Amino acid sequence: RPGQNHHPAGPSTPPSSPPTQSLSIQRQLYERDFPLYKQPVEVGHFSLDSERRFFNDSRQLRYYVEPEKSCPNFDLRDGYRGRFVKRDDRVKEKLDHILRWILANRSKLQSKDTAASSSPCALGVDIVTWRGHLTKLLTTPYETREGWLLAVTRMGGTLYISEVETEAARRDRENRTERHEEMMYWGYKFEQYTCADDAQSLPDPGGVVNTNEAFCTVVQTRLAEHRLLFSGEVDCRDKDPKAPSPPANYIEMKTSLEISTPKQRSNFHRFKLLKWWAQSFLPGVPRIVAGFRDHDGVVVSVETYHISKISQLIKNETNCWKPTVCMNFCCEFLSFVKSVVTEDNPRVVHLFSWDPHRDVTYSIHRDSQYSFLPDWYIREMTS
Ligand code: A3P
Ligand code: MG
Ligand code: MG
């Protein structure tokens, strides 16, 4: 049935009927009740060191230290030439770190309801992916500039979703201006001014910023009928030992240009807060600490945003985004993927493709450049 469209609000497709060919992103289709989204539970974490090596522990987790003054005057340009080691973003790691974590922690995943399930699935989850890929899905109904490509493979009943860089994204990456390159450093420098290596010490702004280093949480949750397992980088945690357990003690750090006009405030609410909300809501990170900077990269104020209060904050904005549209679209996309990707085969990739103002479509690839599950993972999971 070529050209047929997947209707989000329609009755569910019987298992035997052929999958539909595309998914609409029109916002009004997704304006309904907020779908069930279970409180995300941290099932583990891992660290990547200064050489991007994997460790099944929290050695890279840092502790938030509140700035002494509300106007701290942090110079985000300091150290860009001389004390900066940049991760090589030409290297595509795909899902490898998450897969390594899964192999090291398989016993923690086999859940009780899997054993009882009529269609047993090796991992007990439907979807494995990065938080960042889900963030892109959440913001898709409002995105007007950047499309995406998501490769999907079904193995052992679980769908693995891994991003593929678009041609446009590759061009942008290869043609960044020197100013843009430097500004990408500023966000990490802000983290260095506000985060310490342990609960007792102070931040060290004189040290090296190395963007290979990362601490990642692995969370499990459910979006309607979709059981999700995903990982996302966490900037730091509350240093109070009495703080709630993860992910409720995690803090996301952000920088943004200081707001000086009503137009800037409106744009901040309509565009930036959407991305900030989606990124932290997904793993259940409750707070964002934002450093507002001037054009020269000097932080002039610091403010805390509570994720649960962001939807209230934007309610007076005309033409603004809605959390329910984001979540319903993501849920519908996952249903679409499940209906399309039925062949359980690590060598098959369904490549889902979206460009602004278009529907989501897909193509099928067997033993291609798009295959992304490594042999060491397939071997371990199928033996
Ligand atoms: P800011 O967001 O404060 O500018 P994160 O906020 O997700 O922890 O990322 C840390 C920093 O990485 C960002 O800080 C930004 O400097 C850089 N960064 C993250 N995503 C990026 C992207 N898609 N393009 C360019 N820089 C990015
Ligand atoms: Mg981060
Ligand atoms: Mg951050």
Short mmCIF file of C-alpha atoms and ligand atoms in Angstrom, two decimals:
data_model
loop_
_atom_site.label_atom_id
_atom_site.label_comp_id
_atom_site.label_asym_id
_atom_site.label_seq_id
_atom_site.Cartn_x
_atom_site.Cartn_y
_atom_site.Cartn_z
CA ARG A 1 0.00 0.00 0.00
CA PRO A 2 2.46 2.65 -1.15
CA GLY A 3 2.02 6.22 0.01
CA GLN A 4 -0.21 5.22 2.88
CA ASN A 5 0.25 7.37 5.95
CA HIS A 6 0.55 6.18 9.54
CA HIS A 7 -2.37 7.74 11.40
CA PRO A 8 -1.34 8.46 14.98
CA ALA A 9 -4.81 8.80 16.50
CA GLY A 10 -6.34 5.92 14.55
CA PRO A 11 -7.04 2.39 15.77
CA SER A 12 -3.99 0.20 16.26
CA THR A 13 -2.86 -1.78 13.23
CA PRO A 14 -3.52 -5.54 13.39
CA PRO A 15 -0.22 -7.43 13.53
CA SER A 16 -0.70 -9.01 10.09
CA SER A 17 -1.33 -5.88 8.02
CA PRO A 18 1.61 -4.37 6.11
CA PRO A 19 3.31 -1.36 7.71
CA THR A 20 2.45 2.14 6.58
CA GLN A 21 5.06 4.04 4.58
CA SER A 22 5.38 7.37 6.36
CA LEU A 23 4.63 9.27 9.56
CA SER A 24 3.23 12.80 9.64
CA ILE A 25 4.78 15.34 11.99
CA GLN A 26 1.85 17.82 11.95
CA ARG A 27 1.55 19.20 15.48
CA GLN A 28 -2.24 19.12 15.71
CA LEU A 29 -2.15 15.31 15.33
CA TYR A 30 -0.30 15.10 18.64
CA GLU A 31 -2.32 17.56 20.72
CA ARG A 32 -3.96 15.15 23.13
CA ASP A 33 -3.52 13.93 26.70
CA PHE A 34 0.04 13.58 27.93
CA PRO A 35 1.06 9.93 27.45
CA LEU A 36 2.15 7.76 30.35
CA TYR A 37 5.83 8.42 31.05
CA LYS A 38 7.09 6.45 34.02
CA GLN A 39 9.53 8.06 36.41
CA PRO A 40 12.93 7.10 34.95
CA VAL A 41 14.97 4.74 37.16
CA GLU A 42 18.76 4.73 37.07
CA VAL A 43 19.84 1.12 36.44
CA GLY A 44 23.52 1.96 36.12
CA HIS A 45 26.11 4.41 34.89
CA PHE A 46 29.50 4.51 33.23
CA SER A 47 32.43 6.85 32.67
CA LEU A 48 34.58 7.75 29.68
CA ASP A 49 38.07 8.95 30.56
CA SER A 50 40.35 11.55 28.96
CA GLU A 51 41.11 9.08 26.16
CA ARG A 52 37.47 8.05 25.74
CA ARG A 53 38.04 4.67 27.42
CA PHE A 54 34.99 2.98 28.98
CA PHE A 55 34.73 2.29 32.74
CA ASN A 56 31.73 0.64 34.37
CA ASP A 57 31.76 3.12 37.28
CA SER A 58 31.21 6.77 38.28
CA ARG A 59 34.83 8.01 38.29
CA GLN A 60 33.92 10.98 36.04
CA LEU A 61 30.91 12.17 38.05
CA ARG A 62 31.44 15.73 39.29
CA TYR A 63 29.90 17.78 42.11
CA TYR A 64 28.15 21.12 41.70
CA VAL A 65 29.61 24.03 43.67
CA GLU A 66 27.36 27.08 43.72
CA PRO A 67 29.21 30.23 42.57
CA GLU A 68 30.15 32.65 45.39
CA LYS A 69 28.44 35.62 43.74
CA SER A 70 25.25 35.87 41.68
CA CYS A 71 27.33 37.83 39.14
CA PRO A 72 30.44 35.62 38.99
CA ASN A 73 32.31 37.15 36.00
CA PHE A 74 33.56 33.76 34.78
CA ASP A 75 35.67 34.25 31.64
CA LEU A 76 34.63 31.36 29.38
CA ARG A 77 37.35 32.17 26.82
CA ASP A 78 40.14 31.42 29.29
CA GLY A 79 42.13 28.31 28.34
CA TYR A 80 40.71 27.85 24.82
CA ARG A 81 44.23 28.09 23.41
CA GLY A 82 46.48 25.98 25.60
CA ARG A 83 44.26 24.18 28.12
CA PHE A 84 41.72 22.48 25.84
CA VAL A 85 41.66 18.89 24.55
CA LYS A 86 38.78 18.49 22.12
CA ARG A 87 37.09 15.16 21.44
CA ASP A 88 37.51 14.06 17.80
CA ASP A 89 33.95 14.43 16.51
CA ARG A 90 34.81 12.73 13.21
CA VAL A 91 34.84 9.44 15.15
CA LYS A 92 31.35 7.93 15.25
CA GLU A 93 30.95 5.80 18.37
CA LYS A 94 27.35 4.83 17.56
CA LEU A 95 25.85 2.80 20.44
CA ASP A 96 29.16 1.12 21.38
CA HIS A 97 29.48 2.51 24.94
CA ILE A 98 25.88 1.60 25.80
CA LEU A 99 26.38 -1.90 24.36
CA ARG A 100 29.51 -2.30 26.48
CA TRP A 101 27.49 -1.26 29.52
CA ILE A 102 24.74 -3.77 28.63
CA LEU A 103 27.21 -6.66 28.35
CA ALA A 104 28.76 -5.76 31.71
CA ASN A 105 25.36 -5.47 33.42
CA ARG A 106 23.09 -7.98 31.69
CA SER A 107 22.03 -9.62 34.95
CA LYS A 108 20.52 -6.33 36.19
CA LEU A 109 18.28 -6.12 33.14
CA GLN A 110 16.46 -9.44 32.89
CA SER A 111 13.22 -8.36 34.55
CA LYS A 112 10.54 -10.54 36.14
CA ASP A 113 7.85 -9.67 33.60
CA THR A 114 10.15 -10.85 30.77
CA ALA A 115 10.03 -14.41 32.02
CA ALA A 116 6.24 -14.26 32.11
CA SER A 117 5.90 -12.43 28.78
CA SER A 118 4.30 -14.25 25.86
CA SER A 119 6.99 -12.93 23.47
CA PRO A 120 10.15 -13.23 25.50
CA CYS A 121 12.72 -10.62 24.60
CA ALA A 122 16.34 -11.15 25.56
CA LEU A 123 16.86 -7.81 27.31
CA GLY A 124 13.35 -7.12 28.59
CA VAL A 125 13.27 -3.72 26.85
CA ASP A 126 11.83 -2.62 23.49
CA ILE A 127 14.19 0.25 22.70
CA VAL A 128 17.91 0.87 23.32
CA THR A 129 19.31 4.26 22.33
CA TRP A 130 21.05 7.46 23.42
CA ARG A 131 19.06 10.13 25.29
CA GLY A 132 20.26 12.64 22.65
CA HIS A 133 18.49 10.72 19.88
CA LEU A 134 15.24 10.80 21.88
CA THR A 135 15.72 14.54 22.48
CA LYS A 136 15.80 15.02 18.69
CA LEU A 137 12.55 13.06 18.38
CA LEU A 138 10.85 15.12 21.10
CA THR A 139 11.71 18.40 19.38
CA THR A 140 10.94 17.24 15.81
CA PRO A 141 7.40 18.73 15.64
CA TYR A 142 8.95 22.18 16.24
CA GLU A 143 12.21 21.84 14.31
CA THR A 144 12.48 23.97 11.17
CA ARG A 145 16.21 23.80 10.40
CA GLU A 146 17.86 20.42 10.95
CA GLY A 147 16.63 17.04 9.77
CA TRP A 148 17.85 13.66 11.06
CA LEU A 149 18.66 10.08 10.09
CA LEU A 150 18.08 7.26 12.56
CA ALA A 151 19.27 3.73 11.85
CA VAL A 152 17.19 0.97 13.48
CA THR A 153 18.03 -2.73 13.89
CA ARG A 154 15.94 -5.39 15.63
CA MET A 155 17.86 -8.09 17.49
CA GLY A 156 16.51 -10.46 20.14
CA GLY A 157 13.22 -8.57 20.06
CA THR A 158 14.86 -5.26 21.03
CA LEU A 159 15.05 -2.29 18.68
CA TYR A 160 18.40 -0.48 18.66
CA ILE A 161 18.29 3.12 17.43
CA SER A 162 21.53 4.84 16.37
CA GLU A 163 21.92 8.20 14.67
CA VAL A 164 23.62 8.62 11.28
CA GLU A 165 25.13 12.02 10.51
CA THR A 166 23.26 13.79 7.68
CA GLU A 167 25.17 15.28 4.75
CA ALA A 168 24.08 18.75 5.90
CA ALA A 169 25.35 18.11 9.45
CA ARG A 170 28.67 16.86 8.09
CA ARG A 171 29.06 20.00 5.94
CA ASP A 172 28.25 22.20 8.94
CA ARG A 173 30.75 20.33 11.09
CA GLU A 174 33.51 20.62 8.49
CA ASN A 175 32.85 24.32 7.84
CA ARG A 176 32.50 25.73 11.35
CA THR A 177 33.90 29.23 11.81
CA GLU A 178 36.70 29.84 14.28
CA ARG A 179 34.20 31.86 16.38
CA HIS A 180 31.75 28.92 16.44
CA GLU A 181 34.52 26.46 17.37
CA GLU A 182 35.47 28.69 20.30
CA MET A 183 31.86 29.16 21.42
CA MET A 184 31.39 25.39 21.59
CA TYR A 185 34.16 25.40 24.21
CA TRP A 186 32.35 27.93 26.40
CA GLY A 187 29.72 25.47 27.64
CA TYR A 188 32.41 23.08 28.88
CA LYS A 189 34.41 25.89 30.45
CA PHE A 190 31.34 26.93 32.44
CA GLU A 191 31.13 23.36 33.80
CA GLN A 192 34.77 23.62 34.90
CA TYR A 193 34.06 26.85 36.86
CA THR A 194 31.17 25.23 38.73
CA CYS A 195 32.03 21.53 39.14
CA ALA A 196 34.51 19.80 41.47
CA ASP A 197 35.92 16.27 41.35
CA ASP A 198 34.54 15.35 44.76
CA ALA A 199 32.08 16.63 47.36
CA GLN A 200 34.84 18.18 49.52
CA SER A 201 36.90 20.07 46.95
CA LEU A 202 36.49 23.23 44.90
CA PRO A 203 36.37 23.65 41.09
CA ASP A 204 39.75 24.11 39.39
CA PRO A 205 39.43 26.74 36.62
CA GLY A 206 43.19 26.48 36.02
CA GLY A 207 42.97 22.88 34.82
CA VAL A 208 42.57 21.42 31.33
CA VAL A 209 39.12 21.12 29.72
CA ASN A 210 39.02 17.70 28.06
CA THR A 211 35.74 16.96 26.26
CA ASN A 212 36.55 13.26 25.95
CA GLU A 213 35.65 12.89 29.63
CA ALA A 214 32.05 12.02 30.43
CA PHE A 215 29.82 10.51 33.06
CA CYS A 216 26.71 8.83 31.68
CA THR A 217 23.62 7.60 33.47
CA VAL A 218 21.69 4.59 32.15
CA VAL A 219 17.97 4.79 32.85
CA GLN A 220 15.00 2.55 32.30
CA THR A 221 11.48 3.88 31.86
CA ARG A 222 8.29 3.41 29.86
CA LEU A 223 6.59 5.71 27.34
CA ALA A 224 3.05 4.32 26.94
CA GLU A 225 3.68 0.70 25.81
CA HIS A 226 7.35 1.26 24.93
CA ARG A 227 9.91 -0.02 27.45
CA LEU A 228 12.97 2.19 27.04
CA LEU A 229 16.60 1.80 28.06
CA PHE A 230 18.79 4.78 27.25
CA SER A 231 21.91 6.57 28.38
CA GLY A 232 22.72 10.24 28.59
CA GLU A 233 25.63 12.35 29.72
CA VAL A 234 25.19 13.99 33.12
CA ASP A 235 27.12 17.18 33.91
CA CYS A 236 27.21 16.92 37.71
CA ARG A 237 25.34 16.06 40.90
CA ASP A 238 24.20 17.85 44.03
CA LYS A 239 27.09 17.51 46.53
CA ASP A 240 24.81 17.27 49.57
CA PRO A 241 25.10 13.66 50.79
CA LYS A 242 21.43 13.89 51.84
CA ALA A 243 20.36 14.71 48.27
CA PRO A 244 17.84 12.27 46.73
CA SER A 245 19.09 9.24 44.83
CA PRO A 246 19.94 9.42 41.11
CA PRO A 247 18.68 10.70 38.74
CA ALA A 248 16.94 13.17 41.13
CA ASN A 249 20.28 14.56 42.39
CA TYR A 250 21.68 15.29 38.93
CA ILE A 251 22.12 18.81 37.57
CA GLU A 252 22.37 19.90 33.94
CA MET A 253 24.65 22.88 33.24
CA LYS A 254 23.87 25.26 30.38
CA THR A 255 25.06 28.57 29.00
CA SER A 256 23.09 31.10 27.01
CA LEU A 257 23.37 34.67 25.80
CA GLU A 258 22.09 37.14 28.43
CA ILE A 259 18.51 38.28 27.84
CA SER A 260 18.11 42.03 27.38
CA THR A 261 14.97 42.51 25.23
CA PRO A 262 11.40 41.08 25.27
CA LYS A 263 12.10 39.54 21.86
CA GLN A 264 15.16 37.74 23.25
CA ARG A 265 13.15 36.48 26.20
CA SER A 266 10.44 35.16 23.90
CA ASN A 267 12.98 33.41 21.65
CA PHE A 268 14.68 31.90 24.69
CA HIS A 269 11.32 30.47 25.86
CA ARG A 270 10.23 29.27 22.43
CA PHE A 271 13.43 27.69 21.17
CA LYS A 272 16.11 27.20 23.81
CA LEU A 273 13.87 26.08 26.69
CA LEU A 274 12.32 23.45 24.40
CA LYS A 275 15.73 21.82 23.87
CA TRP A 276 16.71 22.22 27.52
CA TRP A 277 13.41 20.77 28.75
CA ALA A 278 13.46 17.77 26.37
CA GLN A 279 17.06 16.84 27.22
CA SER A 280 16.56 16.80 31.01
CA PHE A 281 12.94 15.65 31.22
CA LEU A 282 13.77 12.38 29.46
CA PRO A 283 16.22 11.01 32.08
CA GLY A 284 14.42 12.64 35.01
CA VAL A 285 17.08 15.26 35.75
CA PRO A 286 15.15 17.83 37.81
CA ARG A 287 17.32 20.98 37.56
CA ILE A 288 19.25 23.10 35.10
CA VAL A 289 21.81 25.68 36.24
CA ALA A 290 22.15 28.29 33.50
CA GLY A 291 25.02 30.75 33.12
CA PHE A 292 24.02 33.83 31.11
CA ARG A 293 26.99 35.32 29.25
CA ASP A 294 27.73 38.39 27.17
CA HIS A 295 29.11 38.37 23.60
CA ASP A 296 32.67 38.16 24.94
CA GLY A 297 31.98 34.95 26.86
CA VAL A 298 31.77 36.46 30.33
CA VAL A 299 29.08 34.94 32.57
CA VAL A 300 27.09 37.81 34.09
CA SER A 301 24.37 35.86 35.96
CA VAL A 302 23.49 32.34 37.05
CA GLU A 303 19.95 31.01 37.36
CA THR A 304 18.34 27.69 38.28
CA TYR A 305 15.46 26.24 36.25
CA HIS A 306 13.30 23.45 37.63
CA ILE A 307 12.20 21.14 34.80
CA SER A 308 8.76 20.68 36.40
CA LYS A 309 8.19 24.46 36.26
CA ILE A 310 9.21 25.06 32.64
CA SER A 311 5.78 24.32 31.15
CA GLN A 312 4.31 27.02 33.44
CA LEU A 313 7.07 29.44 32.47
CA ILE A 314 6.24 29.22 28.76
CA LYS A 315 2.43 29.21 29.02
CA ASN A 316 2.09 32.95 28.27
CA GLU A 317 4.19 32.72 25.11
CA THR A 318 2.17 32.83 21.86
CA ASN A 319 2.88 30.09 19.32
CA CYS A 320 4.88 28.12 21.86
CA TRP A 321 5.80 24.44 22.07
CA LYS A 322 3.82 21.94 24.14
CA PRO A 323 5.36 19.06 26.09
CA THR A 324 2.42 16.78 25.19
CA VAL A 325 3.04 17.22 21.44
CA CYS A 326 6.71 16.28 21.92
CA MET A 327 5.93 13.15 23.94
CA ASN A 328 3.01 11.98 21.76
CA PHE A 329 5.09 12.39 18.61
CA CYS A 330 7.97 10.39 20.11
CA CYS A 331 5.55 7.66 21.21
CA GLU A 332 3.96 7.51 17.76
CA PHE A 333 7.36 7.37 16.07
CA LEU A 334 8.35 4.39 18.23
CA SER A 335 5.08 2.62 17.33
CA PHE A 336 5.76 3.36 13.65
CA VAL A 337 9.28 1.92 13.98
CA LYS A 338 7.96 -1.22 15.71
CA SER A 339 5.41 -1.79 12.93
CA VAL A 340 8.03 -1.32 10.19
CA VAL A 341 11.07 -3.11 11.63
CA THR A 342 9.79 -6.67 12.03
CA GLU A 343 12.75 -8.69 10.73
CA ASP A 344 14.94 -9.72 13.67
CA ASN A 345 18.40 -9.54 12.09
CA PRO A 346 21.53 -7.63 13.20
CA ARG A 347 22.61 -7.21 9.54
CA VAL A 348 19.45 -5.35 8.52
CA VAL A 349 19.06 -1.61 9.03
CA HIS A 350 15.91 0.42 8.47
CA LEU A 351 17.05 3.99 7.96
CA PHE A 352 14.40 6.49 9.11
CA SER A 353 14.79 9.87 7.53
CA TRP A 354 13.24 13.24 8.27
CA ASP A 355 13.65 16.72 6.81
CA PRO A 356 11.84 19.83 8.08
CA HIS A 357 8.35 20.30 6.55
CA ARG A 358 8.31 16.65 5.40
CA ASP A 359 6.94 13.33 6.69
CA VAL A 360 9.19 10.67 8.24
CA THR A 361 10.08 8.00 5.66
CA TYR A 362 12.44 5.01 5.61
CA SER A 363 14.63 2.79 3.43
CA ILE A 364 15.94 -0.76 3.99
CA HIS A 365 19.62 -1.78 3.92
CA ARG A 366 21.11 -5.27 4.18
CA ASP A 367 24.84 -5.74 4.98
CA SER A 368 25.44 -2.07 4.27
CA GLN A 369 27.57 0.80 5.55
CA TYR A 370 24.67 1.53 7.94
CA SER A 371 24.96 -1.70 9.97
CA PHE A 372 26.00 -0.58 13.45
CA LEU A 373 25.78 -3.49 15.91
CA PRO A 374 29.41 -4.64 16.37
CA ASP A 375 30.35 -8.32 15.99
CA TRP A 376 31.54 -8.53 19.61
CA TYR A 377 28.04 -7.55 20.75
CA ILE A 378 26.12 -9.79 18.32
CA ARG A 379 28.32 -12.77 19.28
CA GLU A 380 27.80 -12.24 23.00
CA MET A 381 24.04 -11.71 22.71
CA THR A 382 23.34 -14.66 20.42
CA SER A 383 25.54 -17.25 22.16
P1 A3P B 1 26.01 24.82 26.32
O1 A3P B 1 24.77 24.06 25.99
O2 A3P B 1 26.00 25.42 27.67
O3 A3P B 1 26.37 25.82 25.26
P2 A3P B 1 25.50 19.84 27.36
O4 A3P B 1 24.89 21.15 27.69
O5 A3P B 1 24.58 18.94 26.61
O6 A3P B 1 26.03 19.24 28.61
O7 A3P B 1 26.73 20.10 26.41
C1 A3P B 1 27.86 20.81 26.88
C2 A3P B 1 28.37 21.78 25.84
O8 A3P B 1 28.71 21.10 24.64
C3 A3P B 1 27.36 22.80 25.39
O9 A3P B 1 27.25 23.79 26.33
C4 A3P B 1 27.99 23.26 24.09
O10 A3P B 1 29.04 24.15 24.32
C5 A3P B 1 28.51 21.95 23.54
N1 A3P B 1 27.52 21.32 22.68
C6 A3P B 1 26.58 20.43 23.04
N2 A3P B 1 25.84 20.04 22.00
C7 A3P B 1 26.31 20.70 20.95
C8 A3P B 1 25.97 20.72 19.59
N3 A3P B 1 24.97 19.98 19.08
N4 A3P B 1 26.67 21.54 18.80
C9 A3P B 1 27.65 22.28 19.30
N5 A3P B 1 28.01 22.30 20.58
C10 A3P B 1 27.37 21.52 21.39
MG MG B 2 26.76 17.62 29.27
MG MG B 3 25.23 20.85 29.92
#
